[in-house]
Amino acid sequence: MLTHPTLDLLHQLGLNGMAKVFGEIESSGEAAALTHPEWLGLLLDREISHRRDKRLLARLRYARLRHQAAVEDVDYRAARGLDRALFHKLAEGSWIDAHDNLILCGPTGVGKSWLASALGHKACRDNRSVLYQRIPKLFADLALARGDGRYARIQRALGSVQLQILDDWGLEPLDATAPHDLLEILEERYGRRSTSAAETARAALGSRIAFHVRMWVKGTR
């Protein structure tokens, strides 16, 4: 069979992973040493890997995680009281499948955003949809969206992802519309999707917002 027509057909069918390994094997001169099942096995293996990598890149682009973090790189020697067994359990993601919620609470500088990003990255690797948002920017965007008609669309996007990460709680005061926006987000997600919040300090939050957070994550494990 001619090489170039085969490559063209593979590309036309969207089998770009197969096309790449096909060309590599042909150019290396190893084709004659492979049986037909071995050829097919290599082509399928590369196509699966190619699609998995492409899907992961798309997940990560959409998630817009704050840090390039991975659960395998967590430093448990840091003095922040992180339970290794608990974090490993969180990384497995069963709490996301169960639509449970998570709060990462601690003082500034202990790595809450990094840990949240690591859990988000692992969720993307497990083919779950993730979206990272900083609370100050999120509520500012929602305030602007009320005026230009994007409010409902943004709320739908926030409600659809499997894991919503809300970061930087308590860094600055929030305006009077924030409790309503928060309630809308959590009402849409509660029992259907999972939310993770990285909270700087409970005392820094307004009493109404703190109440809503505690109320809607009462099922957190």
Coordinates of N, CA and C in Angstrom, one line a residue:
M1 N 0.8 -1.2 0.0 CA 0.0 0.0 0.0 C 0.9 1.2 0.0
L2 N 0.5 2.2 -0.8 CA 1.3 3.5 -0.8 C 1.1 4.2 0.5
T3 N 2.3 4.8 0.9 CA 2.3 5.5 2.2 C 1.5 6.8 2.1
H4 N 1.7 7.6 1.2 CA 1.1 9.0 1.2 C -0.5 8.9 1.1
P5 N -1.1 8.1 0.2 CA -2.5 7.9 0.2 C -3.1 7.5 1.5
T6 N -2.4 6.6 2.2 CA -2.8 6.1 3.5 C -2.8 7.2 4.5
L7 N -1.7 8.0 4.5 CA -1.7 9.1 5.5 C -2.8 10.1 5.2
D8 N -3.1 10.4 3.9 CA -4.1 11.3 3.6 C -5.5 10.8 4.1
L9 N -5.7 9.5 3.9 CA -7.0 8.9 4.4 C -7.1 9.0 5.9
L10 N -6.0 8.8 6.6 CA -6.0 8.8 8.1 C -6.3 10.3 8.5
H11 N -5.7 11.2 7.9 CA -6.0 12.6 8.2 C -7.4 13.0 7.9
Q12 N -7.9 12.5 6.8 CA -9.3 12.8 6.4 C -10.3 12.3 7.4
L13 N -10.0 11.1 8.0 CA -10.8 10.5 9.0 C -10.6 11.1 10.4
G14 N -9.7 12.0 10.5 CA -9.4 12.6 11.8 C -8.6 11.8 12.7
L15 N -7.9 10.8 12.2 CA -7.1 9.9 13.0 C -5.6 10.4 12.9
N16 N -5.4 11.5 13.5 CA -4.1 12.2 13.4 C -3.1 11.4 14.2
G17 N -3.4 10.8 15.3 CA -2.5 10.1 16.1 C -2.0 8.9 15.3
M18 N -2.9 8.2 14.7 CA -2.5 7.1 13.8 C -1.6 7.5 12.7
A19 N -2.0 8.6 12.1 CA -1.2 9.1 10.9 C 0.3 9.4 11.4
K20 N 0.4 10.0 12.6 CA 1.8 10.3 13.0 C 2.6 9.1 13.2
V21 N 2.1 8.1 13.9 CA 2.9 6.9 14.2 C 3.1 6.1 12.9
F22 N 2.1 6.2 12.0 CA 2.3 5.5 10.7 C 3.5 6.0 10.0
G23 N 3.6 7.4 9.9 CA 4.7 8.0 9.2 C 6.0 7.7 9.9
E24 N 6.0 7.7 11.3 CA 7.2 7.4 12.0 C 7.8 6.0 11.7
I25 N 6.8 5.0 11.7 CA 7.2 3.6 11.5 C 7.7 3.4 10.1
E26 N 7.1 4.0 9.1 CA 7.5 3.9 7.7 C 8.9 4.5 7.5
S27 N 9.1 5.7 8.1 CA 10.4 6.3 7.9 C 11.5 5.6 8.7
S28 N 11.2 4.9 9.7 CA 12.3 4.2 10.5 C 12.7 2.9 9.9
G29 N 11.9 2.4 9.0 CA 12.3 1.1 8.4 C 11.9 -0.1 9.2
E30 N 11.1 0.1 10.2 CA 10.7 -1.0 11.1 C 9.4 -1.7 10.7
A31 N 8.8 -1.2 9.6 CA 7.5 -1.7 9.2 C 7.6 -3.2 8.9
A32 N 8.6 -3.6 8.2 CA 8.7 -5.0 7.7 C 8.8 -6.0 8.9
A33 N 9.3 -5.5 10.1 CA 9.5 -6.4 11.2 C 8.3 -6.6 12.0
L34 N 7.2 -5.8 11.7 CA 6.0 -5.9 12.5 C 4.9 -6.7 11.8
T35 N 4.2 -7.5 12.6 CA 3.1 -8.2 12.1 C 1.9 -7.3 11.9
H36 N 0.9 -7.7 11.2 CA -0.3 -6.9 11.0 C -1.0 -6.5 12.4
P37 N -1.1 -7.5 13.3 CA -1.7 -7.2 14.6 C -0.8 -6.1 15.4
E38 N 0.5 -6.3 15.3 CA 1.4 -5.3 15.9 C 1.2 -3.9 15.3
W39 N 1.1 -3.9 14.0 CA 0.9 -2.6 13.3 C -0.4 -1.9 13.9
L40 N -1.5 -2.7 13.9 CA -2.7 -2.2 14.3 C -2.7 -1.8 15.8
G41 N -2.1 -2.6 16.6 CA -2.0 -2.2 18.0 C -1.2 -0.9 18.2
L42 N -0.1 -0.7 17.5 CA 0.6 0.6 17.7 C -0.2 1.7 17.2
L43 N -0.9 1.6 16.1 CA -1.7 2.7 15.5 C -2.9 3.0 16.5
L44 N -3.5 2.0 17.1 CA -4.6 2.3 18.0 C -4.1 2.9 19.3
D45 N -3.0 2.4 19.8 CA -2.4 2.9 21.0 C -2.1 4.4 20.9
R46 N -1.4 4.8 19.8 CA -1.1 6.2 19.5 C -2.3 7.1 19.4
E47 N -3.3 6.5 18.7 CA -4.5 7.3 18.5 C -5.2 7.6 19.8
I48 N -5.3 6.6 20.7 CA -5.9 6.8 22.0 C -5.1 7.8 22.8
S49 N -3.8 7.7 22.8 CA -2.9 8.7 23.5 C -3.1 10.1 23.0
H50 N -3.1 10.2 21.7 CA -3.3 11.5 21.0 C -4.6 12.2 21.4
R51 N -5.7 11.4 21.4 CA -7.0 11.9 21.8 C -7.1 12.3 23.3
R52 N -6.4 11.5 24.1 CA -6.4 11.8 25.5 C -5.7 13.1 25.8
D53 N -4.5 13.2 25.2 CA -3.7 14.4 25.4 C -4.5 15.7 24.9
K54 N -5.1 15.5 23.7 CA -5.9 16.7 23.1 C -7.0 17.0 24.0
R55 N -7.7 16.1 24.6 CA -8.8 16.3 25.5 C -8.4 17.0 26.8
L56 N -7.2 16.6 27.3 CA -6.7 17.2 28.5 C -6.3 18.6 28.3
L57 N -5.6 18.9 27.2 CA -5.3 20.3 26.8 C -6.5 21.2 26.8
A58 N -7.6 20.7 26.2 CA -8.8 21.4 26.1 C -9.4 21.7 27.4
R59 N -9.4 20.6 28.3 CA -9.9 20.8 29.7 C -9.1 21.9 30.4
L60 N -7.8 21.8 30.3 CA -7.0 22.7 31.0 C -7.1 24.2 30.5
R61 N -7.3 24.3 29.2 CA -7.5 25.7 28.7 C -8.8 26.3 29.2
Y62 N -9.8 25.4 29.3 CA -11.1 25.9 29.7 C -11.0 26.2 31.2
A63 N -10.3 25.4 32.0 CA -10.3 25.5 33.5 C -9.6 26.8 33.9
R64 N -8.5 27.2 33.2 CA -7.8 28.4 33.5 C -7.3 28.4 34.9
L65 N -6.6 27.3 35.3 CA -6.1 27.2 36.7 C -5.1 28.2 37.0
R66 N -5.0 28.6 38.2 CA -4.1 29.7 38.6 C -2.6 29.3 38.6
H67 N -2.4 28.0 38.9 CA -1.1 27.5 39.0 C -0.9 26.2 38.2
Q68 N 0.3 26.0 37.7 CA 0.6 24.7 37.0 C 1.0 23.7 38.1
A69 N 0.0 23.1 38.8 CA 0.2 22.3 39.9 C -0.3 20.9 39.7
A70 N 0.4 19.9 40.3 CA 0.0 18.5 40.2 C 0.0 17.9 41.6
V71 N -1.0 17.0 41.8 CA -1.1 16.4 43.2 C 0.1 15.6 43.5
E72 N 0.8 15.1 42.5 CA 2.1 14.4 42.8 C 3.2 15.2 43.3
D73 N 3.1 16.5 43.2 CA 4.1 17.5 43.6 C 3.9 18.1 44.9
V74 N 2.8 17.7 45.6 CA 2.5 18.3 46.9 C 3.6 18.0 47.9
D75 N 4.0 19.1 48.6 CA 5.1 18.9 49.7 C 4.4 18.8 51.0
Y76 N 4.4 17.6 51.5 CA 3.7 17.3 52.8 C 4.6 17.7 54.0
R77 N 5.8 18.1 53.7 CA 6.7 18.5 54.8 C 6.4 19.9 55.2
A78 N 5.7 20.7 54.4 CA 5.4 22.1 54.7 C 4.5 22.1 56.0
A79 N 4.8 23.1 56.8 CA 4.1 23.2 58.1 C 2.7 23.9 57.9
R80 N 1.7 23.1 57.4 CA 0.4 23.7 57.2 C -0.7 22.7 57.6
G81 N -0.3 21.6 58.2 CA -1.2 20.6 58.7 C -2.0 19.9 57.7
L82 N -1.5 19.7 56.5 CA -2.2 19.0 55.5 C -2.1 17.5 55.7
D83 N -3.3 16.8 55.7 CA -3.4 15.4 56.0 C -3.1 14.7 54.6
R84 N -2.0 13.9 54.6 CA -1.7 13.2 53.3 C -2.8 12.2 52.9
A85 N -3.3 11.4 53.8 CA -4.3 10.5 53.4 C -5.6 11.1 52.9
L86 N -6.0 12.2 53.6 CA -7.2 12.9 53.2 C -7.0 13.6 51.8
F87 N -5.8 14.2 51.6 CA -5.6 14.8 50.3 C -5.5 13.8 49.2
H88 N -4.9 12.6 49.4 CA -4.9 11.6 48.4 C -6.4 11.1 48.1
K89 N -7.2 11.1 49.1 CA -8.6 10.7 48.9 C -9.3 11.8 48.1
L90 N -9.0 13.0 48.4 CA -9.6 14.1 47.6 C -9.2 14.1 46.1
A91 N -7.9 13.7 45.9 CA -7.3 13.6 44.6 C -8.0 12.5 43.7
E92 N -8.5 11.5 44.4 CA -9.2 10.4 43.6 C -10.5 10.9 43.0
G93 N -11.1 12.0 43.6 CA -12.2 12.6 42.9 C -13.6 12.0 43.2
S94 N -13.7 11.1 44.1 CA -15.0 10.5 44.3 C -16.0 11.5 44.9
W95 N -15.4 12.5 45.6 CA -16.3 13.6 46.2 C -16.9 14.4 45.0
I96 N -16.2 14.5 43.9 CA -16.8 15.2 42.8 C -17.9 14.4 42.2
D97 N -17.7 13.1 42.0 CA -18.8 12.3 41.5 C -20.0 12.3 42.4
A98 N -19.8 12.4 43.7 CA -20.9 12.4 44.7 C -21.5 13.8 44.8
H99 N -21.0 14.8 44.1 CA -21.4 16.2 44.1 C -21.3 16.8 45.5
D100 N -20.2 16.4 46.2 CA -19.9 17.0 47.5 C -19.1 18.2 47.3
N101 N -18.8 19.0 48.3 CA -18.1 20.3 48.2 C -16.9 20.3 49.2
L102 N -16.1 21.3 49.0 CA -14.8 21.3 49.7 C -14.4 22.8 50.0
I103 N -14.0 23.0 51.2 CA -13.4 24.3 51.6 C -11.9 24.1 52.0
L104 N -11.1 24.9 51.4 CA -9.7 24.9 51.8 C -9.5 26.2 52.6
C105 N -9.3 26.1 53.9 CA -9.3 27.3 54.7 C -7.9 27.4 55.4
G106 N -7.4 28.6 55.4 CA -6.1 28.9 56.1 C -5.6 30.3 55.9
P107 N -4.5 30.6 56.6 CA -4.0 32.0 56.4 C -3.3 32.2 55.0
T108 N -3.1 33.4 54.7 CA -2.4 33.7 53.4 C -1.0 33.1 53.4
G109 N -0.7 32.5 52.3 CA 0.7 32.0 52.1 C 0.9 30.5 52.3
V110 N -0.2 29.8 52.7 CA 0.0 28.4 53.0 C -0.2 27.5 51.8
G111 N -0.6 28.1 50.7 CA -0.7 27.3 49.4 C -2.1 26.8 49.1
K112 N -3.1 27.5 49.6 CA -4.5 27.1 49.3 C -4.8 27.1 47.8
S113 N -4.4 28.2 47.1 CA -4.6 28.3 45.6 C -3.9 27.2 44.9
W114 N -2.7 26.9 45.3 CA -1.9 25.9 44.7 C -2.5 24.5 44.8
L115 N -3.0 24.2 46.0 CA -3.6 22.9 46.3 C -4.9 22.8 45.5
A116 N -5.7 23.9 45.5 CA -6.9 23.9 44.7 C -6.6 23.7 43.2
S117 N -5.6 24.3 42.7 CA -5.2 24.1 41.3 C -4.7 22.7 41.0
A118 N -4.0 22.1 42.0 CA -3.6 20.7 41.9 C -4.8 19.8 41.8
L119 N -5.8 20.0 42.6 CA -7.0 19.1 42.6 C -7.7 19.4 41.3
G120 N -7.8 20.6 40.8 CA -8.4 20.9 39.5 C -7.7 20.2 38.4
H121 N -6.4 20.3 38.4 CA -5.6 19.6 37.3 C -5.8 18.1 37.3
K122 N -5.9 17.5 38.5 CA -6.2 16.1 38.6 C -7.6 15.8 38.0
A123 N -8.5 16.6 38.3 CA -9.9 16.4 37.8 C -9.9 16.5 36.3
C124 N -9.1 17.4 35.7 CA -9.0 17.5 34.3 C -8.4 16.3 33.7
R125 N -7.4 15.8 34.3 CA -6.7 14.5 33.9 C -7.7 13.3 33.9
D126 N -8.7 13.4 34.9 CA -9.7 12.3 35.0 C -10.9 12.6 34.1
N127 N -10.7 13.6 33.2 CA -11.8 13.9 32.2 C -13.0 14.5 32.8
R128 N -12.8 15.3 33.8 CA -13.9 16.1 34.4 C -13.7 17.6 34.0
S129 N -14.8 18.2 33.9 CA -14.8 19.6 33.5 C -14.6 20.5 34.8
V130 N -13.7 21.5 34.6 CA -13.3 22.3 35.8 C -13.2 23.8 35.3
L131 N -13.6 24.7 36.2 CA -13.5 26.1 36.0 C -13.0 26.8 37.2
Y132 N -11.9 27.5 37.1 CA -11.3 28.3 38.2 C -11.7 29.7 38.1
Q133 N -12.1 30.3 39.3 CA -12.5 31.7 39.3 C -12.0 32.3 40.6
R134 N -11.4 33.5 40.5 CA -11.1 34.3 41.7 C -12.4 35.1 42.1
I135 N -12.7 35.0 43.4 CA -14.0 35.6 43.8 C -14.1 37.1 43.5
P136 N -13.0 37.9 43.8 CA -13.2 39.4 43.5 C -13.5 39.6 42.0
K137 N -12.8 38.9 41.1 CA -13.0 39.2 39.7 C -14.3 38.6 39.3
L138 N -14.7 37.5 39.8 CA -16.0 36.8 39.4 C -17.1 37.8 39.7
F139 N -17.2 38.3 40.9 CA -18.3 39.2 41.3 C -18.3 40.5 40.5
A140 N -17.1 41.0 40.2 CA -16.9 42.2 39.4 C -17.5 41.9 38.0
D141 N -17.1 40.7 37.4 CA -17.6 40.4 36.1 C -19.1 40.2 36.1
L142 N -19.7 39.6 37.1 CA -21.1 39.5 37.2 C -21.8 40.8 37.3
A143 N -21.2 41.7 38.0 CA -21.8 43.1 38.1 C -21.9 43.7 36.7
L144 N -20.8 43.6 36.0 CA -20.8 44.2 34.6 C -21.7 43.4 33.7
A145 N -21.9 42.1 33.9 CA -22.7 41.3 33.0 C -24.2 41.7 33.1
R146 N -24.6 42.2 34.3 CA -25.9 42.6 34.4 C -26.3 43.7 33.4
G147 N -25.3 44.6 33.1 CA -25.6 45.7 32.2 C -25.5 45.4 30.7
D148 N -24.8 44.3 30.4 CA -24.6 44.0 28.9 C -25.3 42.7 28.5
G149 N -26.1 42.1 29.4 CA -26.9 41.0 29.0 C -26.2 39.6 29.1
R150 N -25.0 39.6 29.7 CA -24.3 38.3 29.8 C -24.5 37.6 31.1
Y151 N -25.3 38.1 32.0 CA -25.4 37.6 33.3 C -25.9 36.1 33.3
A152 N -27.0 35.9 32.6 CA -27.6 34.5 32.5 C -26.6 33.5 31.9
R153 N -25.9 34.0 30.8 CA -24.9 33.1 30.2 C -23.8 32.7 31.1
I154 N -23.2 33.7 31.9 CA -22.2 33.4 32.8 C -22.6 32.5 33.9
Q155 N -23.8 32.7 34.4 CA -24.4 31.8 35.5 C -24.6 30.4 35.0
R156 N -25.0 30.2 33.7 CA -25.1 28.9 33.2 C -23.8 28.2 33.1
A157 N -22.8 28.9 32.7 CA -21.4 28.4 32.6 C -20.9 27.9 33.9
L158 N -21.2 28.8 34.9 CA -20.7 28.5 36.3 C -21.5 27.2 36.8
G159 N -22.7 27.0 36.4 CA -23.5 25.9 36.9 C -23.2 24.6 36.2
S160 N -22.6 24.6 35.1 CA -22.5 23.4 34.3 C -21.3 22.6 34.5
V161 N -20.2 23.2 35.0 CA -18.9 22.5 35.1 C -19.0 21.5 36.3
Q162 N -18.3 20.4 36.2 CA -18.4 19.4 37.3 C -17.7 19.9 38.6
L163 N -16.6 20.7 38.4 CA -15.9 21.2 39.6 C -15.7 22.7 39.4
Q164 N -16.3 23.5 40.2 CA -16.1 25.0 40.2 C -15.2 25.3 41.3
I165 N -14.0 26.0 41.0 CA -13.1 26.4 42.1 C -13.2 27.9 42.3
L166 N -13.6 28.3 43.5 CA -13.8 29.7 43.9 C -12.6 30.0 44.8
D167 N -11.7 30.9 44.3 CA -10.5 31.2 45.1 C -10.5 32.6 45.6
D168 N -9.6 32.8 46.6 CA -9.4 34.2 47.2 C -10.6 34.7 47.9
W169 N -11.3 33.9 48.7 CA -12.3 34.4 49.6 C -11.6 35.2 50.7
G170 N -12.3 36.3 51.0 CA -11.8 37.1 52.2 C -10.7 38.1 51.9
L171 N -10.2 38.2 50.7 CA -9.1 39.1 50.4 C -9.6 40.6 50.5
E172 N -10.8 40.9 50.1 CA -11.3 42.2 50.1 C -12.8 42.2 50.2
P173 N -13.4 43.3 50.7 CA -14.8 43.4 50.9 C -15.6 43.3 49.6
L174 N -16.7 42.7 49.7 CA -17.6 42.5 48.5 C -18.8 43.4 48.6
D175 N -19.3 43.7 47.4 CA -20.4 44.7 47.4 C -21.7 44.0 47.8
A176 N -22.8 44.8 47.8 CA -24.1 44.4 48.3 C -24.7 43.3 47.5
T177 N -24.4 43.2 46.2 CA -25.0 42.2 45.3 C -24.3 40.8 45.4
A178 N -23.1 40.8 46.0 CA -22.4 39.5 46.1 C -23.1 38.4 46.7
P179 N -23.8 38.6 47.9 CA -24.6 37.5 48.5 C -25.6 36.9 47.5
H180 N -26.3 37.7 46.8 CA -27.3 37.2 45.9 C -26.6 36.4 44.7
D181 N -25.5 36.9 44.2 CA -24.8 36.2 43.2 C -24.3 34.8 43.7
L182 N -23.8 34.8 44.9 CA -23.3 33.6 45.5 C -24.4 32.6 45.6
L183 N -25.5 33.1 46.1 CA -26.7 32.2 46.3 C -27.1 31.6 45.0
E184 N -27.1 32.4 44.0 CA -27.6 31.9 42.7 C -26.6 30.8 42.2
I185 N -25.3 31.0 42.4 CA -24.3 30.0 41.9 C -24.5 28.7 42.7
L186 N -24.6 28.8 44.0 CA -24.6 27.6 44.8 C -26.0 26.9 44.7
E187 N -27.0 27.7 44.6 CA -28.4 27.1 44.4 C -28.4 26.2 43.1
E188 N -27.8 26.7 42.0 CA -27.7 26.0 40.8 C -26.9 24.7 40.9
R189 N -25.8 24.7 41.7 CA -24.9 23.7 41.7 C -25.2 22.6 42.8
Y190 N -25.9 23.0 43.9 CA -26.1 22.2 45.0 C -26.7 20.9 44.7
G191 N -26.1 19.7 45.0 CA -26.6 18.4 44.8 C -26.4 17.9 43.4
R192 N -25.9 18.8 42.4 CA -25.7 18.4 41.0 C -24.3 18.6 40.6
R193 N -23.5 19.5 41.2 CA -22.2 19.7 40.8 C -21.4 19.9 42.1
S194 N -20.0 19.9 42.0 CA -19.2 20.1 43.2 C -18.5 21.5 43.1
T195 N -18.3 22.1 44.3 CA -17.7 23.4 44.4 C -16.6 23.4 45.4
S196 N -15.5 23.9 45.1 CA -14.3 24.0 46.0 C -14.0 25.5 46.3
A197 N -14.0 25.9 47.5 CA -13.7 27.3 47.8 C -12.4 27.4 48.7
A198 N -11.5 28.3 48.2 CA -10.3 28.5 49.0 C -10.5 29.8 49.8
E199 N -10.5 29.7 51.1 CA -10.9 30.8 52.0 C -9.8 31.3 52.8
T200 N -9.5 32.5 52.8 CA -8.4 33.1 53.5 C -8.7 33.1 55.0
A201 N -9.8 33.6 55.4 CA -10.2 33.6 56.8 C -11.6 33.9 56.9
R202 N -12.3 33.1 57.7 CA -13.8 33.2 57.9 C -14.1 34.6 58.4
A203 N -13.3 35.1 59.3 CA -13.6 36.4 59.9 C -13.6 37.5 58.9
A204 N -12.9 37.4 57.8 CA -12.9 38.4 56.8 C -14.1 38.5 55.9
L205 N -15.0 37.4 56.0 CA -16.1 37.4 55.1 C -17.3 38.1 55.8
G206 N -18.2 38.7 55.0 CA -19.4 39.3 55.6 C -20.3 38.2 56.2
S207 N -21.0 38.5 57.2 CA -21.8 37.5 57.9 C -22.8 36.7 57.0
R208 N -23.4 37.5 56.1 CA -24.4 36.8 55.2 C -23.7 35.8 54.3
I209 N -22.5 36.2 53.7 CA -21.8 35.3 52.8 C -21.3 34.1 53.6
A210 N -20.8 34.3 54.8 CA -20.2 33.2 55.6 C -21.4 32.2 55.9
F211 N -22.6 32.7 56.1 CA -23.7 31.9 56.4 C -24.0 31.0 55.2
H212 N -24.1 31.6 54.0 CA -24.4 30.9 52.8 C -23.4 29.8 52.5
V213 N -22.1 30.1 52.7 CA -21.1 29.1 52.5 C -21.3 27.9 53.4
R214 N -21.5 28.2 54.6 CA -21.6 27.1 55.6 C -22.9 26.3 55.3
M215 N -23.9 27.0 54.9 CA -25.2 26.4 54.7 C -25.1 25.4 53.5
W216 N -24.6 25.9 52.4 CA -24.6 25.1 51.1 C -23.5 24.1 51.1
V217 N -22.5 24.1 51.9 CA -21.5 23.0 51.9 C -21.7 22.2 53.2
K218 N -22.8 22.1 53.7 CA -23.0 21.3 54.9 C -22.8 19.8 54.7
G219 N -22.8 19.4 53.4 CA -22.5 18.0 53.1 C -21.1 17.7 52.8
T220 N -20.2 18.7 53.0 CA -18.8 18.5 52.7 C -18.2 17.4 53.6
R221 N -17.3 16.6 53.0 CA -16.7 15.5 53.6 C -15.2 15.8 53.8

